[in-house]
Amino acid sequence: MSYAFEPLITTIPISDSQENFPVRRIYCVGRNYAEHAIEMGHCEREAPFFFTKPADALVINPARITYPSMTNELHYEVELVIAIANTGFDIELSNAWEHVFGYALGIDLTKRDLQTEYKKKSRPWDLAKGFDQSAPISSLIPFKNIGKLKEGTIELSVNNELRQEGNLNQMIWSIPEIIVEVSKHVELKPGDLIFSGTPSGVGEIKKGQTVRAALNAKNNTSLNATRLDLNLNFTVD
Ligand code: MN
């Protein structure tokens, strides 16, 4: 087959591997930590909801990103990212872990002013979330290295000031539950990513500021204890 132009494929490096993970779709969970739901003005546990970002909104281990157009209020949201290994629709909870390819650390950048305005007008807020460079992401750590991830610290600082600090065990919907819920809507396929929601403390990044994010977890697999250490460090120009 010949193409009219070179097709664009976004890929993420896989740690300790020569292989790369080709990205198909990006799903994101809205409000998955109780304290963040409260800070956004929502108090009750409700079924998770989802939105999407284009695959090429990812920026892999960026050193810098460009402050986006059409906003004066760029927000960070640090999140665990789940990479999907297998096809599945309406996945059962007992099988959900089999669909996990691995984990990454991501930031769901948001034009909060635009999102707020669109929400008020009952308009779709796609472009407040799915703009260019809206999803900085680390390399992927394979599931086989870490196993089932149930807890671990996730944090973000701006100019060395700690702004977000949470633990994966505070997620309202766990990793397998999120996979079950997304797969009720769409057939998941290898290459899909799920941004799993952010802990409390979301806020603004201004031009010239530096963001540091980290995800650290220890896990006991059947064989041995393993560590997950993922980092992202970049400046917004
Ligand atoms: Mn988010």
Tab-separated table of C-alpha atoms and ligand atoms in Angstrom:
chain	number	residue	atom	x	y	z
A	1	MET	CA	0.000	0.000	0.000
A	2	SER	CA	1.185	3.501	-0.683
A	3	TYR	CA	0.095	6.582	1.242
A	4	ALA	CA	-0.475	10.077	-0.064
A	5	PHE	CA	1.786	11.207	2.788
A	6	GLU	CA	3.615	9.531	5.663
A	7	PRO	CA	1.048	8.383	8.282
A	8	LEU	CA	1.652	9.800	11.745
A	9	ILE	CA	2.131	7.274	14.539
A	10	THR	CA	2.755	8.450	18.090
A	11	THR	CA	4.925	6.023	20.048
A	12	ILE	CA	6.095	5.796	23.655
A	13	PRO	CA	9.409	4.165	24.597
A	14	ILE	CA	9.133	1.083	26.803
A	15	SER	CA	11.648	1.038	29.661
A	16	ASP	CA	14.385	-1.609	29.471
A	17	SER	CA	13.298	-2.501	25.948
A	18	GLN	CA	14.156	-1.688	22.354
A	19	GLU	CA	10.439	-1.667	21.577
A	20	ASN	CA	8.056	1.258	21.461
A	21	PHE	CA	4.343	1.356	22.254
A	22	PRO	CA	2.268	2.671	19.295
A	23	VAL	CA	-0.607	4.764	20.625
A	24	ARG	CA	-4.128	4.340	19.273
A	25	ARG	CA	-6.521	6.342	21.480
A	26	ILE	CA	-6.351	8.274	24.738
A	27	TYR	CA	-9.217	8.090	27.223
A	28	CYS	CA	-9.224	10.206	30.369
A	29	VAL	CA	-11.220	9.748	33.569
A	30	GLY	CA	-12.850	12.840	35.047
A	31	ARG	CA	-12.747	13.193	38.847
A	32	ASN	CA	-11.324	9.974	40.271
A	33	TYR	CA	-10.029	11.200	43.648
A	34	ALA	CA	-12.567	12.343	46.266
A	35	GLU	CA	-10.692	15.490	47.308
A	36	HIS	CA	-10.278	16.627	43.706
A	37	ALA	CA	-14.002	16.039	43.048
A	38	ILE	CA	-14.750	18.242	46.064
A	39	GLU	CA	-12.375	21.005	44.916
A	40	MET	CA	-14.165	20.986	41.537
A	41	GLY	CA	-17.509	21.369	43.341
A	42	HIS	CA	-18.811	17.773	43.360
A	43	CYS	CA	-19.418	15.821	46.543
A	44	GLU	CA	-21.203	12.594	45.692
A	45	ARG	CA	-19.694	9.384	44.342
A	46	GLU	CA	-20.979	9.066	40.826
A	47	ALA	CA	-20.240	6.736	37.929
A	48	PRO	CA	-16.968	7.726	36.270
A	49	PHE	CA	-17.140	9.782	33.095
A	50	PHE	CA	-14.626	10.004	30.286
A	51	PHE	CA	-13.269	12.313	27.667
A	52	THR	CA	-10.585	11.828	25.038
A	53	LYS	CA	-7.437	13.459	23.736
A	54	PRO	CA	-5.907	12.898	20.310
A	55	ALA	CA	-2.960	10.455	20.314
A	56	ASP	CA	-0.656	13.147	18.947
A	57	ALA	CA	-1.435	15.439	21.905
A	58	LEU	CA	1.227	13.367	23.717
A	59	VAL	CA	4.689	14.805	24.275
A	60	ILE	CA	7.157	12.137	25.338
A	61	ASN	CA	9.506	13.025	28.220
A	62	PRO	CA	9.527	16.688	27.188
A	63	ALA	CA	12.198	19.086	28.439
A	64	ARG	CA	10.036	22.064	27.445
A	65	ILE	CA	6.552	22.658	26.209
A	66	THR	CA	5.085	25.775	24.647
A	67	TYR	CA	2.430	27.719	26.559
A	68	PRO	CA	-0.714	27.065	24.473
A	69	SER	CA	-2.847	29.627	22.660
A	70	MET	CA	-6.424	30.546	23.651
A	71	THR	CA	-5.938	30.409	27.422
A	72	ASN	CA	-4.806	32.525	30.334
A	73	GLU	CA	-5.266	29.734	32.864
A	74	LEU	CA	-3.283	26.604	32.023
A	75	HIS	CA	-3.790	23.915	34.700
A	76	TYR	CA	-1.722	20.794	35.498
A	77	GLU	CA	-3.301	17.479	36.551
A	78	VAL	CA	-0.806	14.716	37.400
A	79	GLU	CA	-2.103	11.219	36.615
A	80	LEU	CA	-1.227	7.539	36.464
A	81	VAL	CA	-1.596	6.365	32.862
A	82	ILE	CA	-2.684	2.806	32.093
A	83	ALA	CA	-1.526	1.330	28.775
A	84	ILE	CA	-3.774	-1.325	27.231
A	85	ALA	CA	-2.460	-4.641	25.874
A	86	ASN	CA	-5.492	-6.525	24.556
A	87	THR	CA	-8.744	-6.044	22.710
A	88	GLY	CA	-11.873	-6.166	24.856
A	89	PHE	CA	-15.441	-4.890	24.967
A	90	ASP	CA	-17.547	-5.088	28.151
A	91	ILE	CA	-14.572	-6.555	30.018
A	92	GLU	CA	-15.322	-8.447	33.230
A	93	LEU	CA	-13.729	-7.253	36.445
A	94	SER	CA	-12.043	-10.620	36.991
A	95	ASN	CA	-10.250	-10.311	33.604
A	96	ALA	CA	-9.427	-6.616	33.698
A	97	TRP	CA	-5.789	-6.915	34.838
A	98	GLU	CA	-5.029	-9.094	31.782
A	99	HIS	CA	-5.629	-6.019	29.626
A	100	VAL	CA	-2.899	-3.929	31.244
A	101	PHE	CA	0.253	-3.562	29.149
A	102	GLY	CA	1.980	-1.196	31.537
A	103	TYR	CA	2.062	2.123	33.342
A	104	ALA	CA	3.258	5.655	32.688
A	105	LEU	CA	3.130	9.015	34.394
A	106	GLY	CA	1.179	11.679	32.534
A	107	ILE	CA	-0.082	15.210	32.905
A	108	ASP	CA	-3.539	16.150	31.702
A	109	LEU	CA	-2.964	19.792	30.790
A	110	THR	CA	-6.181	21.781	30.778
A	111	LYS	CA	-7.205	25.248	29.598
A	112	ARG	CA	-9.322	25.763	32.717
A	113	ASP	CA	-10.716	29.162	31.731
A	114	LEU	CA	-11.928	27.818	28.407
A	115	GLN	CA	-13.330	24.666	30.016
A	116	THR	CA	-15.239	26.735	32.585
A	117	GLU	CA	-16.668	29.000	29.887
A	118	TYR	CA	-17.730	26.043	27.707
A	119	LYS	CA	-19.297	24.271	30.717
A	120	LYS	CA	-21.339	27.390	31.514
A	121	LYS	CA	-22.590	27.561	27.936
A	122	SER	CA	-23.219	23.771	27.803
A	123	ARG	CA	-20.772	23.499	24.915
A	124	PRO	CA	-18.371	20.601	24.343
A	125	TRP	CA	-15.027	21.268	26.048
A	126	ASP	CA	-12.881	19.053	23.780
A	127	LEU	CA	-10.431	21.759	22.853
A	128	ALA	CA	-9.939	22.798	26.483
A	129	LYS	CA	-8.466	19.301	27.001
A	130	GLY	CA	-7.366	17.930	23.628
A	131	PHE	CA	-5.029	20.618	22.322
A	132	ASP	CA	-1.468	20.193	20.979
A	133	GLN	CA	1.054	19.141	23.666
A	134	SER	CA	-1.763	18.716	26.202
A	135	ALA	CA	-0.479	15.344	27.407
A	136	PRO	CA	3.173	15.207	28.550
A	137	ILE	CA	4.002	11.575	29.348
A	138	SER	CA	6.915	9.477	30.655
A	139	SER	CA	8.234	6.222	29.215
A	140	LEU	CA	6.159	3.084	29.849
A	141	ILE	CA	6.994	0.468	32.478
A	142	PRO	CA	5.687	-2.962	31.438
A	143	PHE	CA	3.117	-4.745	33.605
A	144	LYS	CA	5.364	-7.818	33.733
A	145	ASN	CA	7.959	-5.779	35.651
A	146	ILE	CA	5.551	-4.389	38.254
A	147	GLY	CA	2.365	-6.455	38.450
A	148	LYS	CA	-0.925	-5.194	39.847
A	149	LEU	CA	-0.508	-1.613	40.979
A	150	LYS	CA	-2.745	-0.746	43.932
A	151	GLU	CA	-0.864	1.955	45.764
A	152	GLY	CA	1.947	4.390	45.263
A	153	THR	CA	2.629	8.085	45.732
A	154	ILE	CA	1.908	10.529	42.951
A	155	GLU	CA	2.956	14.149	43.214
A	156	LEU	CA	3.601	17.323	41.284
A	157	SER	CA	5.488	20.473	42.111
A	158	VAL	CA	5.807	23.811	40.320
A	159	ASN	CA	9.127	25.633	40.766
A	160	ASN	CA	9.946	23.144	43.553
A	161	GLU	CA	6.785	23.980	45.495
A	162	LEU	CA	4.686	20.868	46.155
A	163	ARG	CA	1.200	21.361	44.726
A	164	GLN	CA	-0.298	17.884	44.334
A	165	GLU	CA	0.299	14.898	46.586
A	166	GLY	CA	-1.811	11.772	46.463
A	167	ASN	CA	-1.753	8.008	46.599
A	168	LEU	CA	-3.092	5.603	43.994
A	169	ASN	CA	-5.016	3.885	46.822
A	170	GLN	CA	-7.190	7.037	47.023
A	171	MET	CA	-8.612	6.505	43.541
A	172	ILE	CA	-12.406	6.225	43.666
A	173	TRP	CA	-12.305	3.784	40.733
A	174	SER	CA	-9.387	1.309	40.775
A	175	ILE	CA	-7.388	0.356	37.672
A	176	PRO	CA	-9.507	-2.757	36.899
A	177	GLU	CA	-12.747	-0.855	37.575
A	178	ILE	CA	-11.720	1.915	35.166
A	179	ILE	CA	-10.970	-0.656	32.450
A	180	VAL	CA	-14.397	-2.243	33.013
A	181	GLU	CA	-16.154	1.135	32.780
A	182	VAL	CA	-14.364	2.414	29.643
A	183	SER	CA	-14.973	-0.910	27.893
A	184	LYS	CA	-18.737	-0.512	28.418
A	185	HIS	CA	-18.541	2.422	25.989
A	186	VAL	CA	-15.891	1.369	23.492
A	187	GLU	CA	-13.869	-1.665	22.519
A	188	LEU	CA	-10.432	-1.227	24.019
A	189	LYS	CA	-7.533	-2.188	21.781
A	190	PRO	CA	-3.780	-2.576	22.114
A	191	GLY	CA	-2.259	0.887	21.981
A	192	ASP	CA	-4.984	2.602	23.976
A	193	LEU	CA	-4.057	4.721	26.992
A	194	ILE	CA	-6.218	5.681	29.948
A	195	PHE	CA	-5.358	8.747	32.050
A	196	SER	CA	-6.813	7.669	35.401
A	197	GLY	CA	-7.665	11.005	37.047
A	198	THR	CA	-5.854	13.477	39.269
A	199	PRO	CA	-5.544	13.968	43.038
A	200	SER	CA	-6.455	17.307	44.628
A	201	GLY	CA	-4.327	20.413	44.346
A	202	VAL	CA	-4.788	21.229	40.664
A	203	GLY	CA	-3.731	24.720	39.758
A	204	GLU	CA	-2.008	27.027	37.372
A	205	ILE	CA	1.307	26.839	35.545
A	206	LYS	CA	2.619	30.112	34.234
A	207	LYS	CA	5.116	30.801	31.454
A	208	GLY	CA	8.685	30.216	32.596
A	209	GLN	CA	7.735	27.832	35.412
A	210	THR	CA	9.129	24.336	35.822
A	211	VAL	CA	6.961	21.298	36.515
A	212	ARG	CA	8.271	18.194	38.261
A	213	ALA	CA	6.073	15.137	38.636
A	214	ALA	CA	6.816	11.739	40.144
A	215	LEU	CA	5.118	8.393	40.635
A	216	ASN	CA	6.751	6.002	43.087
A	217	ALA	CA	5.473	2.594	44.035
A	218	LYS	CA	6.715	-0.615	45.566
A	219	ASN	CA	5.034	-3.810	44.595
A	220	ASN	CA	5.342	-7.418	45.677
A	221	THR	CA	4.987	-9.715	42.719
A	222	SER	CA	5.009	-13.472	43.099
A	223	LEU	CA	8.744	-13.428	42.395
A	224	ASN	CA	10.145	-10.424	44.203
A	225	ALA	CA	9.640	-6.856	45.301
A	226	THR	CA	9.799	-4.357	42.447
A	227	ARG	CA	9.918	-0.586	42.315
A	228	LEU	CA	8.180	1.796	39.985
A	229	ASP	CA	9.849	5.188	39.657
A	230	LEU	CA	8.560	7.482	36.934
A	231	ASN	CA	9.395	11.154	36.528
A	232	LEU	CA	8.552	14.103	34.318
A	233	ASN	CA	10.433	17.427	34.401
A	234	PHE	CA	9.747	20.233	31.998
A	235	THR	CA	9.621	23.979	31.639
A	236	VAL	CA	6.754	25.896	30.057
A	237	ASP	CA	8.021	28.506	27.589
B	1	MN	MN	-7.571	14.849	34.390
